[in-house]
Coordinates of C-alpha atoms in Angstrom, one line a residue:
M201 CA -65.8 60.8 243.9
S202 CA -69.5 61.1 244.4
G203 CA -72.4 62.2 242.4
L204 CA -72.6 65.6 244.3
G205 CA -75.8 65.9 246.3
R206 CA -78.8 63.7 247.2
F207 CA -80.5 61.2 245.0
D208 CA -83.8 61.0 243.4
Q209 CA -85.6 58.7 245.9
D210 CA -87.2 56.7 243.1
H211 CA -84.0 56.3 241.2
L212 CA -81.0 55.7 243.4
Y213 CA -77.6 56.6 242.0
P214 CA -76.1 53.3 240.9
F215 CA -73.4 51.8 243.1
T216 CA -71.3 50.8 240.0
A217 CA -71.6 54.3 238.5
V218 CA -69.7 56.0 241.4
V219 CA -66.3 57.0 240.1
G220 CA -63.3 55.8 242.0
H221 CA -63.4 54.7 245.7
E222 CA -62.6 51.1 244.8
E223 CA -61.5 50.2 248.3
A224 CA -64.8 51.5 249.8
K225 CA -66.7 49.5 247.2
L226 CA -64.7 46.4 247.9
A227 CA -65.2 46.7 251.7
L228 CA -68.9 47.1 251.4
C229 CA -69.2 44.1 249.1
L230 CA -67.2 42.0 251.5
L231 CA -69.5 43.1 254.3
A232 CA -72.6 42.1 252.2
V233 CA -71.0 38.6 251.7
E234 CA -70.0 38.2 255.3
P235 CA -71.8 40.6 257.7
R236 CA -70.0 39.1 260.7
I237 CA -67.0 41.2 259.7
G238 CA -68.7 43.6 262.0
G239 CA -69.3 46.7 259.9
V240 CA -67.5 49.1 257.6
L241 CA -66.4 52.6 258.7
L242 CA -66.0 55.1 255.9
R243 CA -63.8 58.0 257.0
G244 CA -63.2 61.1 254.9
D245 CA -64.4 64.2 253.2
K246 CA -67.9 65.5 253.1
G247 CA -69.6 65.0 249.8
A248 CA -67.3 62.1 248.8
A249 CA -70.1 59.5 248.1
K250 CA -70.2 57.8 251.5
T251 CA -73.9 58.0 251.8
T252 CA -74.4 57.2 248.1
L253 CA -72.5 54.0 248.3
A254 CA -74.3 52.8 251.5
R255 CA -77.7 53.5 250.1
S256 CA -77.1 51.9 246.7
L257 CA -75.6 48.8 248.4
A258 CA -79.1 48.1 249.9
R259 CA -80.5 48.1 246.3
L260 CA -77.9 45.6 245.2
M261 CA -78.9 43.3 248.1
G262 CA -82.3 42.7 246.5
D263 CA -83.9 46.0 247.4
A264 CA -83.2 45.3 251.1
P265 CA -84.3 47.7 253.8
F266 CA -82.1 50.8 254.2
V267 CA -82.4 52.4 257.7
D268 CA -80.6 55.8 258.2
L269 CA -80.1 56.2 262.0
P270 CA -80.4 59.8 263.0
L271 CA -77.9 61.4 265.4
G272 CA -80.8 62.3 267.8
A273 CA -81.9 58.7 268.1
T274 CA -82.6 57.5 271.7
E275 CA -81.7 54.1 273.0
D276 CA -85.5 53.2 273.1
S277 CA -85.9 54.2 269.4
V278 CA -82.9 52.0 268.4
V279 CA -83.5 48.8 270.4
G280 CA -87.3 49.1 270.9
T281 CA -89.5 49.7 273.9
L282 CA -92.9 49.3 275.4
D283 CA -95.8 49.9 273.1
L284 CA -97.4 52.9 274.8
R285 CA -100.6 52.9 272.7
G286 CA -101.3 49.2 273.4
A287 CA -100.5 49.8 277.1
L288 CA -102.9 52.7 277.4
E289 CA -105.7 51.0 275.4
S290 CA -105.6 47.5 276.8
G291 CA -103.2 47.6 279.7
E292 CA -101.0 44.9 278.1
R293 CA -97.3 45.2 277.9
R294 CA -96.2 44.7 274.3
F295 CA -92.9 45.3 272.6
K296 CA -92.6 48.1 270.1
P297 CA -89.8 47.4 267.6
G298 CA -87.0 49.9 267.1
L299 CA -84.6 50.7 264.2
L300 CA -82.7 47.5 264.6
A301 CA -85.8 45.5 263.8
R302 CA -86.5 47.7 260.8
A303 CA -82.9 47.1 259.5
H304 CA -83.2 43.3 259.6
G305 CA -82.0 41.8 256.4
G306 CA -80.8 45.1 255.0
V307 CA -78.4 48.1 255.6
L308 CA -78.2 50.2 258.8
Y309 CA -76.4 53.4 258.0
V310 CA -75.0 55.8 260.6
D311 CA -73.7 59.1 259.3
E312 CA -71.4 61.0 261.6
V313 CA -71.1 57.9 263.8
N314 CA -68.3 59.6 265.7
L315 CA -70.9 62.0 267.1
L316 CA -73.3 59.2 268.2
A317 CA -73.4 58.4 271.9
D318 CA -70.9 55.6 272.8
H319 CA -73.4 53.3 274.3
L320 CA -75.5 53.4 271.1
V321 CA -72.5 52.6 269.0
D322 CA -71.9 49.6 271.4
V323 CA -75.4 48.4 270.9
L324 CA -75.1 48.6 267.1
L325 CA -71.8 46.8 266.9
D326 CA -73.0 44.0 269.2
A327 CA -76.1 43.4 267.1
A328 CA -74.2 43.6 263.9
V329 CA -71.9 40.7 264.9
S330 CA -74.5 38.5 266.8
G331 CA -77.4 39.1 264.5
V332 CA -79.7 39.3 267.5
N333 CA -81.2 42.2 269.6
V334 CA -82.2 41.4 273.2
V335 CA -84.3 44.0 275.0
E336 CA -85.3 44.1 278.6
R337 CA -87.3 47.2 279.2
E338 CA -90.2 48.3 281.5
G339 CA -90.9 44.7 282.5
V340 CA -90.9 43.5 278.9
T341 CA -88.2 41.1 277.7
H342 CA -88.0 40.6 273.9
R343 CA -85.5 38.9 271.6
H344 CA -85.6 39.3 267.8
P345 CA -83.3 38.8 264.8
A346 CA -81.4 41.9 263.8
R347 CA -79.2 40.7 260.9
F348 CA -78.0 43.7 259.0
V349 CA -75.0 45.2 257.3
L350 CA -73.7 48.1 259.4
V351 CA -72.1 51.0 257.6
G352 CA -70.8 54.0 259.5
S353 CA -69.4 57.2 258.1
M354 CA -67.5 60.2 259.6
N355 CA -65.4 63.2 259.0
P356 CA -62.3 62.9 261.2
E357 CA -62.1 66.7 261.5
E358 CA -65.2 66.5 263.7
G359 CA -63.5 64.2 266.2
D360 CA -62.6 60.5 266.3
L361 CA -64.2 57.4 267.7
R362 CA -62.7 56.1 271.0
P363 CA -60.2 53.3 270.2
Q364 CA -62.3 50.7 271.8
L365 CA -65.2 51.5 269.4
L366 CA -62.9 52.0 266.4
D367 CA -61.4 48.6 266.9
R368 CA -64.9 46.9 266.8
F369 CA -65.6 48.1 263.2
G370 CA -64.3 45.3 261.1
L371 CA -63.0 47.3 258.1
S372 CA -62.1 51.0 257.7
V373 CA -61.6 52.9 254.5
E374 CA -60.3 56.5 253.9
V375 CA -62.8 58.0 251.4
R376 CA -61.2 61.1 249.9
S377 CA -62.2 63.2 246.9
S378 CA -60.0 62.5 243.9
R379 CA -57.2 64.8 243.1
D380 CA -57.2 63.7 239.5
P381 CA -58.9 66.3 237.3
A382 CA -59.9 63.7 234.7
E383 CA -61.6 61.5 237.3
R384 CA -63.4 64.4 238.9
A385 CA -64.6 65.6 235.5
E386 CA -66.0 62.1 234.8
A387 CA -67.8 62.2 238.1
L388 CA -69.3 65.5 237.1
R389 CA -70.5 64.2 233.8
R390 CA -72.2 61.2 235.3
R391 CA -73.8 63.3 238.0
L392 CA -75.2 65.8 235.5
A393 CA -76.5 63.0 233.4
F394 CA -78.2 61.5 236.3
D395 CA -79.8 64.8 237.3
E396 CA -81.0 65.3 233.7
D397 CA -82.6 61.9 233.3
P398 CA -82.5 59.7 236.4
A399 CA -84.5 56.8 234.9
G400 CA -82.3 56.8 231.7
F401 CA -79.1 56.9 233.7
V402 CA -80.1 54.1 236.0
A403 CA -81.2 52.0 232.9
A404 CA -77.8 52.6 231.3
W405 CA -76.1 51.0 234.3
E406 CA -78.7 48.3 234.8
D407 CA -76.6 45.4 233.4
E408 CA -73.6 46.4 235.6
E409 CA -75.8 46.6 238.7
R410 CA -77.5 43.3 237.9
R411 CA -74.2 41.4 237.5
L412 CA -72.9 42.7 240.8
A413 CA -76.1 42.0 242.6
E414 CA -76.1 38.4 241.3
R415 CA -72.5 37.9 242.6
L416 CA -73.4 39.3 246.0
G417 CA -76.5 37.1 246.2
T418 CA -74.7 33.9 245.4
A419 CA -71.3 34.4 247.0
R420 CA -70.5 32.5 250.2
P421 CA -67.3 32.9 252.3
A422 CA -64.6 30.4 251.1
R423 CA -62.7 27.9 253.1
L424 CA -59.7 29.0 255.2
S425 CA -56.5 27.0 255.4
D426 CA -54.2 26.7 258.4
D427 CA -51.5 28.5 256.4
L428 CA -53.8 31.5 256.0
F429 CA -54.6 31.5 259.7
L430 CA -50.9 31.5 260.5
A431 CA -50.1 34.3 257.9
A432 CA -52.9 36.5 259.3
A433 CA -51.7 36.1 262.9
A434 CA -48.0 36.8 261.9
L435 CA -49.0 39.8 259.9
A436 CA -51.1 41.2 262.8
V437 CA -48.1 40.8 265.1
E438 CA -45.7 42.4 262.7
A439 CA -48.0 45.4 262.1
G440 CA -48.4 45.9 265.9
A441 CA -52.1 45.2 266.1
Q442 CA -53.5 44.6 269.5
G443 CA -56.0 41.8 270.4
L444 CA -57.3 39.2 267.9
R445 CA -59.9 41.3 266.2
A446 CA -57.5 42.3 263.4
D447 CA -56.6 38.7 262.8
L448 CA -60.2 37.6 262.8
T449 CA -61.3 40.3 260.5
M450 CA -58.6 39.6 258.0
V451 CA -59.4 36.0 257.6
R452 CA -63.1 36.6 257.4
A453 CA -62.6 39.3 254.8
A454 CA -60.2 37.1 252.8
A455 CA -62.8 34.3 252.9
A456 CA -65.5 36.8 251.7
L457 CA -63.2 38.1 248.9
A458 CA -62.5 34.6 247.6
G459 CA -66.2 33.7 247.7
L460 CA -67.1 36.9 245.9
E461 CA -64.6 35.9 243.1
G462 CA -66.1 32.4 242.9
R463 CA -63.3 30.5 244.6
E464 CA -63.8 27.7 247.1
E465 CA -60.7 28.4 249.2
A466 CA -59.1 31.7 250.2
R467 CA -55.5 32.4 249.2
L468 CA -52.7 34.5 250.6
D469 CA -53.3 37.0 247.9
D470 CA -56.8 37.6 249.3
L471 CA -55.3 38.3 252.7
R472 CA -52.8 40.7 251.1
R473 CA -55.7 42.7 249.5
V474 CA -57.9 42.9 252.6
A475 CA -55.1 43.5 255.2
P476 CA -54.9 47.3 254.9
L477 CA -58.7 47.6 255.3
A478 CA -58.6 45.5 258.6
L479 CA -55.4 47.0 260.0
A480 CA -55.3 50.7 259.3
H481 CA -57.6 51.7 262.2
R482 CA -56.2 49.2 264.7
L483 CA -52.5 50.2 264.9
R484 CA -50.8 52.2 267.6
R485 CA -50.0 55.6 266.3
D486 CA -48.9 59.1 267.3
P487 CA -52.2 61.0 266.8
F488 CA -50.3 63.9 265.2
D489 CA -48.8 61.8 262.5
D490 CA -50.0 62.6 259.0
P491 CA -52.7 60.1 257.9
A492 CA -51.2 59.8 254.4
E493 CA -47.8 58.9 256.0
R494 CA -49.5 56.3 258.3
A495 CA -51.2 54.7 255.3
A496 CA -47.9 54.6 253.4
D497 CA -46.2 53.0 256.4
L498 CA -48.9 50.3 256.7
D499 CA -48.6 49.5 252.9
E500 CA -44.9 49.1 253.3
V501 CA -45.3 46.7 256.2
V502 CA -47.8 44.6 254.3
E503 CA -45.7 44.6 251.1
R504 CA -42.6 43.6 253.0
F505 CA -44.4 40.9 254.8
F506 CA -45.7 39.2 251.7
D507 CA -42.6 39.8 249.7
R508 CA -40.6 37.7 252.3
G509 CA -42.8 34.7 251.7
P510 CA -44.8 32.5 254.1
T511 CA -41.8 30.4 255.2
Q512 CA -39.8 33.4 256.7
N513 CA -42.9 34.9 258.2
S514 CA -43.8 31.6 259.9
G515 CA -40.3 31.3 261.3
A516 CA -40.5 34.9 262.5
M517 CA -43.8 34.1 264.3
H518 CA -42.2 31.1 266.1
N519 CA -39.2 33.2 267.1
M520 CA -41.4 35.7 268.7
G521 CA -42.5 33.0 271.1
G522 CA -45.7 32.4 269.2
G523 CA -45.9 29.3 267.0
R524 CA -49.6 29.0 267.8
G525 CA -50.9 32.0 265.8
D526 CA -53.1 29.7 263.7
D527 CA -54.5 28.1 266.9
A528 CA -55.2 31.4 268.5
A529 CA -56.9 32.9 265.5
A530 CA -58.9 29.7 265.0
A531 CA -59.9 29.7 268.7
A532 CA -61.1 33.3 268.4
M533 CA -63.1 32.4 265.3
D534 CA -64.6 29.4 267.1
G535 CA -65.7 31.6 270.0
E536 CA -67.4 34.2 267.7
Q537 CA -68.8 31.4 265.5
R538 CA -70.7 30.1 268.5
T539 CA -72.1 33.5 269.1
A540 CA -73.1 33.9 265.5
E541 CA -74.7 30.5 265.4
A542 CA -76.9 31.4 268.3
G543 CA -78.3 34.3 266.3
G544 CA -77.4 33.2 262.8
R545 CA -76.0 35.2 259.9
P546 CA -78.1 37.6 257.9
G547 CA -80.4 35.6 255.7
G548 CA -82.6 36.8 252.9
P549 CA -80.5 38.5 250.3
L550 CA -77.3 37.9 252.3
G551 CA -77.5 34.1 252.4
E552 CA -76.4 31.6 255.1
S553 CA -72.9 31.2 256.6
P554 CA -70.9 28.0 256.2
P555 CA -69.6 26.4 259.4
N556 CA -66.3 27.5 259.5
P557 CA -47.4 61.8 288.0
T558 CA -50.2 64.4 287.8
F559 CA -49.4 68.0 288.6
T560 CA -50.4 68.4 292.3
A561 CA -51.3 72.1 291.9
A562 CA -54.3 71.0 289.8
G563 CA -56.1 69.8 292.9
S564 CA -56.7 73.3 294.1
L565 CA -58.3 74.6 290.9
L566 CA -61.5 76.4 292.0
S567 CA -64.3 74.6 293.8
T568 CA -67.1 76.1 291.8
N569 CA -68.1 76.3 288.2
S570 CA -70.2 78.3 285.9
T571 CA -73.3 76.4 287.0
G572 CA -72.6 77.2 290.6
R573 CA -72.3 73.6 291.6
P574 CA -69.6 73.2 294.3
D575 CA -68.7 69.6 293.5
G576 CA -67.4 70.4 290.0
R577 CA -69.8 68.1 288.2
R578 CA -71.1 68.9 284.8
S579 CA -74.6 70.2 284.3
P580 CA -77.4 67.8 283.4
N581 CA -76.7 68.6 279.7
D582 CA -74.6 65.4 279.5
R583 CA -74.0 64.3 276.0
G584 CA -75.0 60.7 275.3
G585 CA -75.7 59.3 278.8
R586 CA -77.0 55.7 279.0
K587 CA -80.4 55.3 280.6
V588 CA -80.0 53.5 283.9
G589 CA -83.4 53.7 285.4
E590 CA -86.3 56.0 286.4
R591 CA -87.4 57.8 289.5
K592 CA -90.2 59.8 291.0
P593 CA -89.3 63.4 290.5
E594 CA -88.5 65.7 293.4
G595 CA -90.5 68.8 292.5
E596 CA -91.1 69.7 288.9
P597 CA -89.8 66.9 286.5
T598 CA -87.1 68.0 284.0
S599 CA -88.5 65.6 281.4
I600 CA -91.0 62.7 281.3
A601 CA -90.0 59.0 281.2
T602 CA -93.0 58.1 279.1
A603 CA -92.9 54.3 279.3
A604 CA -92.3 54.3 283.1
T605 CA -95.1 56.8 283.6
V606 CA -97.5 54.7 281.6
R607 CA -96.5 51.6 283.6
E608 CA -97.3 53.4 286.9
A609 CA -100.7 54.4 285.5
I610 CA -101.5 50.9 284.5
L611 CA -100.5 49.5 287.9
R612 CA -102.7 52.0 289.7
R613 CA -105.7 51.4 287.4
S614 CA -105.4 47.7 287.7
T615 CA -107.0 47.9 291.1
D616 CA -109.4 50.7 290.2
P617 CA -110.4 50.7 286.5
D618 CA -112.6 53.8 287.0
A619 CA -109.7 55.9 288.2
P620 CA -108.4 58.7 286.0
L621 CA -106.3 57.6 283.1
L622 CA -103.2 59.6 284.3
E623 CA -102.4 61.3 287.6
V624 CA -99.5 63.5 288.7
S625 CA -98.4 60.7 291.1
D626 CA -97.8 58.5 288.0
L627 CA -95.1 60.8 286.6
R628 CA -91.6 59.4 286.4
E629 CA -88.4 60.9 285.0
A630 CA -85.4 59.1 283.4
V631 CA -82.1 58.7 285.2
T632 CA -79.1 58.6 282.9
S633 CA -75.4 58.0 283.5
G634 CA -72.5 59.2 281.5
K635 CA -69.1 60.7 281.7
G636 CA -68.9 64.4 281.0
G637 CA -66.2 66.1 279.0
N638 CA -64.3 69.4 279.5
L639 CA -63.4 72.2 277.1
L640 CA -60.0 73.8 277.7
V641 CA -60.0 77.3 276.2
F642 CA -56.5 78.6 275.8
A643 CA -55.9 82.4 275.5
V644 CA -52.4 82.8 274.2
D645 CA -50.4 86.0 274.1
T646 CA -48.7 85.9 270.6
S647 CA -47.7 89.6 270.7
G648 CA -44.1 90.7 270.0
S649 CA -43.2 90.9 273.7
M650 CA -40.2 88.9 274.9
G651 CA -40.7 85.2 275.1
A652 CA -43.6 85.0 272.7
A653 CA -42.1 82.1 270.7
R654 CA -41.6 80.3 274.0
R655 CA -45.2 80.8 275.0
V656 CA -46.5 79.5 271.7
E657 CA -44.3 76.5 271.7
A658 CA -45.4 75.6 275.2
V659 CA -49.1 75.7 274.3
R660 CA -48.5 73.7 271.1
S661 CA -46.6 71.0 273.0
A662 CA -49.2 70.8 275.8
V663 CA -52.2 70.7 273.5
S664 CA -50.6 68.1 271.3
G665 CA -49.9 65.8 274.2
F666 CA -53.3 66.4 275.8
L667 CA -55.2 65.5 272.7
A668 CA -53.2 62.3 272.2
D669 CA -55.9 60.5 274.3
A670 CA -58.6 63.2 274.7
Y671 CA -61.1 60.9 273.0
V672 CA -61.0 58.7 276.1
R673 CA -62.0 61.6 278.3
R674 CA -64.3 63.2 275.8
D675 CA -62.4 66.4 276.2
R676 CA -61.9 69.2 273.7
V677 CA -59.6 72.2 273.3
A678 CA -59.9 75.6 271.7
V679 CA -57.3 78.3 271.2
V680 CA -57.7 82.1 271.1
A681 CA -54.6 84.0 270.0
F682 CA -54.3 87.8 270.8
A683 CA -51.8 90.3 269.4
G684 CA -51.9 93.7 267.7
E685 CA -55.4 95.1 268.2
A686 CA -57.5 92.0 268.2
A687 CA -58.1 88.5 269.5
R688 CA -59.2 85.7 267.3
V689 CA -60.2 82.1 267.6
V690 CA -57.4 80.1 265.8
L691 CA -58.7 76.7 266.9
R692 CA -62.4 76.2 267.4
P693 CA -63.5 73.6 270.0
T694 CA -62.3 70.2 268.8
S695 CA -61.0 66.8 269.9
S696 CA -59.6 66.2 266.5
V697 CA -55.9 65.8 266.4
E698 CA -55.8 66.4 262.7
V699 CA -57.5 69.8 263.0
A700 CA -55.4 70.8 265.9
R701 CA -52.2 69.8 264.2
A702 CA -53.1 71.9 261.1
R703 CA -54.3 75.0 263.1
L704 CA -51.4 75.1 265.5
S705 CA -48.6 74.4 263.0
E706 CA -48.0 78.1 262.5
L707 CA -49.1 80.8 264.9
P708 CA -47.8 84.2 263.8
V709 CA -46.0 86.2 266.5
G710 CA -45.7 90.0 266.7
G711 CA -47.4 93.3 267.6
T712 CA -48.8 94.9 270.7
T713 CA -50.6 93.1 273.5
P714 CA -54.4 93.5 273.7
L715 CA -54.6 91.4 276.9
G716 CA -58.1 92.6 277.8
E717 CA -59.4 91.6 274.4
G718 CA -57.8 88.2 274.6
I719 CA -59.4 87.5 278.0
R720 CA -62.8 88.7 276.9
R721 CA -62.7 86.7 273.6
A722 CA -61.7 83.5 275.4
A723 CA -64.3 84.0 278.2
A724 CA -67.0 84.5 275.6
L725 CA -66.1 81.3 273.9
A726 CA -66.0 79.4 277.2
D727 CA -69.4 80.8 278.2
K728 CA -70.9 79.9 274.9
E729 CA -69.8 76.2 275.2
Q730 CA -70.8 75.7 278.8
G731 CA -74.1 74.0 277.7
S732 CA -72.3 71.1 276.1
D733 CA -69.0 70.9 278.0
R734 CA -67.6 72.4 281.2
A735 CA -65.2 75.1 280.0
I736 CA -61.9 76.0 281.7
L737 CA -60.0 79.1 280.7
I738 CA -56.2 78.9 280.5
L739 CA -54.5 82.2 280.0
V740 CA -50.9 82.2 278.8
T741 CA -49.3 85.6 279.2
D742 CA -46.6 87.7 280.9
G743 CA -49.3 90.2 281.9
R744 CA -47.7 93.1 280.0
A745 CA -50.8 94.7 278.4
T746 CA -49.9 97.4 275.9
W747 CA -53.1 98.1 273.9
A748 CA -56.8 98.6 274.7
K749 CA -59.7 100.1 272.7
S750 CA -59.9 102.8 275.3
G751 CA -58.3 103.7 278.6
D752 CA -55.3 102.2 280.3
P753 CA -54.4 98.7 278.8
V754 CA -53.5 97.3 282.3
D755 CA -56.8 98.5 283.8
D756 CA -58.7 97.1 280.8
A757 CA -57.0 93.7 281.3
L758 CA -57.8 93.7 285.1
E759 CA -61.4 94.5 284.5
A760 CA -61.7 91.7 281.9
A761 CA -60.2 89.3 284.5
R762 CA -62.7 90.4 287.1
A763 CA -65.5 89.6 284.6
V764 CA -64.2 86.1 284.3
R765 CA -64.5 85.7 288.1
R766 CA -68.0 87.1 288.1
A767 CA -69.0 84.6 285.4
Q768 CA -67.6 81.8 287.6
I769 CA -65.5 80.3 284.8
P770 CA -62.8 78.1 286.2
S771 CA -59.4 79.5 285.1
V772 CA -55.7 79.2 285.2
V773 CA -53.1 81.9 284.5
V774 CA -49.8 80.5 283.1
D775 CA -47.3 83.1 284.1
A776 CA -44.8 83.5 281.3
E777 CA -42.8 86.4 282.9
D778 CA -39.1 86.0 283.1
P779 CA -38.6 85.3 286.9
R780 CA -35.3 87.3 286.8
S781 CA -37.2 90.5 285.9
T782 CA -40.7 90.0 287.0
T783 CA -43.2 92.9 287.4
G784 CA -45.9 90.8 289.0
L785 CA -48.5 91.8 286.3
A786 CA -49.5 88.2 285.6
A787 CA -50.0 87.6 289.3
D788 CA -52.3 90.6 289.5
V789 CA -54.4 89.3 286.6
A790 CA -54.6 85.9 288.3
A791 CA -55.7 87.5 291.6
E792 CA -58.4 89.5 289.9
M793 CA -59.6 86.5 287.9
G794 CA -59.7 84.2 291.0
A795 CA -57.4 81.9 289.0
M796 CA -54.7 79.5 290.0
R797 CA -51.3 80.7 288.8
L798 CA -48.8 78.4 287.2
P799 CA -45.2 79.0 285.9
L800 CA -44.7 78.4 282.1
H801 CA -42.5 75.4 282.7
G802 CA -45.5 73.7 284.5
L803 CA -47.7 73.8 281.4
D804 CA -47.5 70.3 280.1
P805 CA -49.9 67.5 279.1
E806 CA -49.9 65.9 282.5
F807 CA -51.0 69.2 284.1
L808 CA -53.9 69.6 281.6
V809 CA -55.0 66.0 282.2
A810 CA -54.9 66.6 286.0
V811 CA -57.1 69.8 285.5
S812 CA -59.5 67.9 283.4
R813 CA -59.8 64.9 285.8
R814 CA -60.2 67.3 288.8
H815 CA -63.5 68.4 287.3
R816 CA -64.8 65.1 286.0
R817 CA -66.9 62.4 287.5
T818 CA -69.6 60.1 286.2
D819 CA -72.9 62.0 286.5
T820 CA -76.3 60.4 287.3
T821 CA -78.6 63.1 286.0
R822 CA -82.2 63.8 285.3
R823 CA -83.1 64.0 281.6

């Protein structure tokens, strides 16, 4: 558990004073010994000491730099760009270092890394492993060392990282607040003591901090045996890990652990201790599994593997058609070793490294959207697009590509030094490219009308399957339930499978049907979210409106449906009426809404994916 709140900037809360979180502390120390592990991802509760641990680790590394990367950072601010002041004053193209250069030799911390643009996460992970940042911008090519310890943190309830990015973090740790009252009380006592007298508290932990700092400063990764290579490969296969990153991370972490404990060669017990940290985030899983159950299952696999002994595991590896697990892992290490040798391993306080079938109806879903664009593309409010170039604006520029604008001014003035410093013709705007996401807003009739349980179960099943890989598409879902005399948001926009699982586990059923209220509440949510995601409204109902604040409930529902059409919100009506006794009410709502109509049995994950894909393409937009 953490020390509740931010630190005194002159007196950082000591790393060794943090109560609990032993796995997180171990992972961070291993990364300090061997940064080529590729970063540590701390996943868990807010206020659970993630930032405290990352910041205090830099102090243990000899007061190394600590760089906190903000969520609003641009690619230029991270990797570096043209020095605009120098360009304007002297006309010279010089490189202006970014955050990667500032983090050299220290800790680069990214809070809420799951909300950072994917291409920036890629840049950080590449530099963390290679130790080098190469920039080619605005006619400037620059290469500089970028050897740092990368620490990312996130709250899974706010959405997950894509699997491709998650896999590239070397180690991952679940950081949860302690459920032990005694441990929580001790954390409170320490925090209050620190707040009362920061200098005195830090002094009381000085010896502990110094001893750990000395260990980190002198530790070097230990030697690795062929047996350990084979064991790591066999364990990765048995656990179901894909690719060789899990194997590679395990042996590097085992070598770092042995070195941290002062041993010259890593042992199988080292591998046993680090395996859960390297494997937990790399295994295939049902996204709606309980995280605690997944962790228990992995622990069982690891314990069973080591309890069998290396002889049986080696035989099992050969029986799987392998027998070359040690060669494969060693080859992977050799390949990454060459990359690391080109850029080196973090020096300074870190030391040097030793050599070692879609639903076809979806195609007809509306040809316009809330922005009025007939091609179904998202608006320029693309989240996290990569800069792919600049261009001369057509009409009024949406934003200024500063470096490109300065470059044009320099080129123009190179032939006429007395010309104005800047002219309108010099203006350039950035061109970015990125995949947009969609928000599917479900409005679900949970009233007591016949078939309510069937409607709720259909939505639960479809949403669960849709979110199973929504992180790939950058899609989110939201659910509005309406019954009685009100409509309420039961699931706010999210791509988190954990949040969806919790919110949709129990939806109460019963009461009258305020259909108009349900449509209006869902439309308002969809309209609110249009700036960041393209929203699509999916109404699940039998059309039998039985309550309204005033007037006839059916008329109220039809008017709400017409408002959706006027707002140009793409929509689908899932007709839950019993076909044996249909009244056509759902069809009337769909007609007034301008929506595609779908039978309840057609609502499944494949249909939702088809709807999402129908309205997605890679945008090249002006920023």
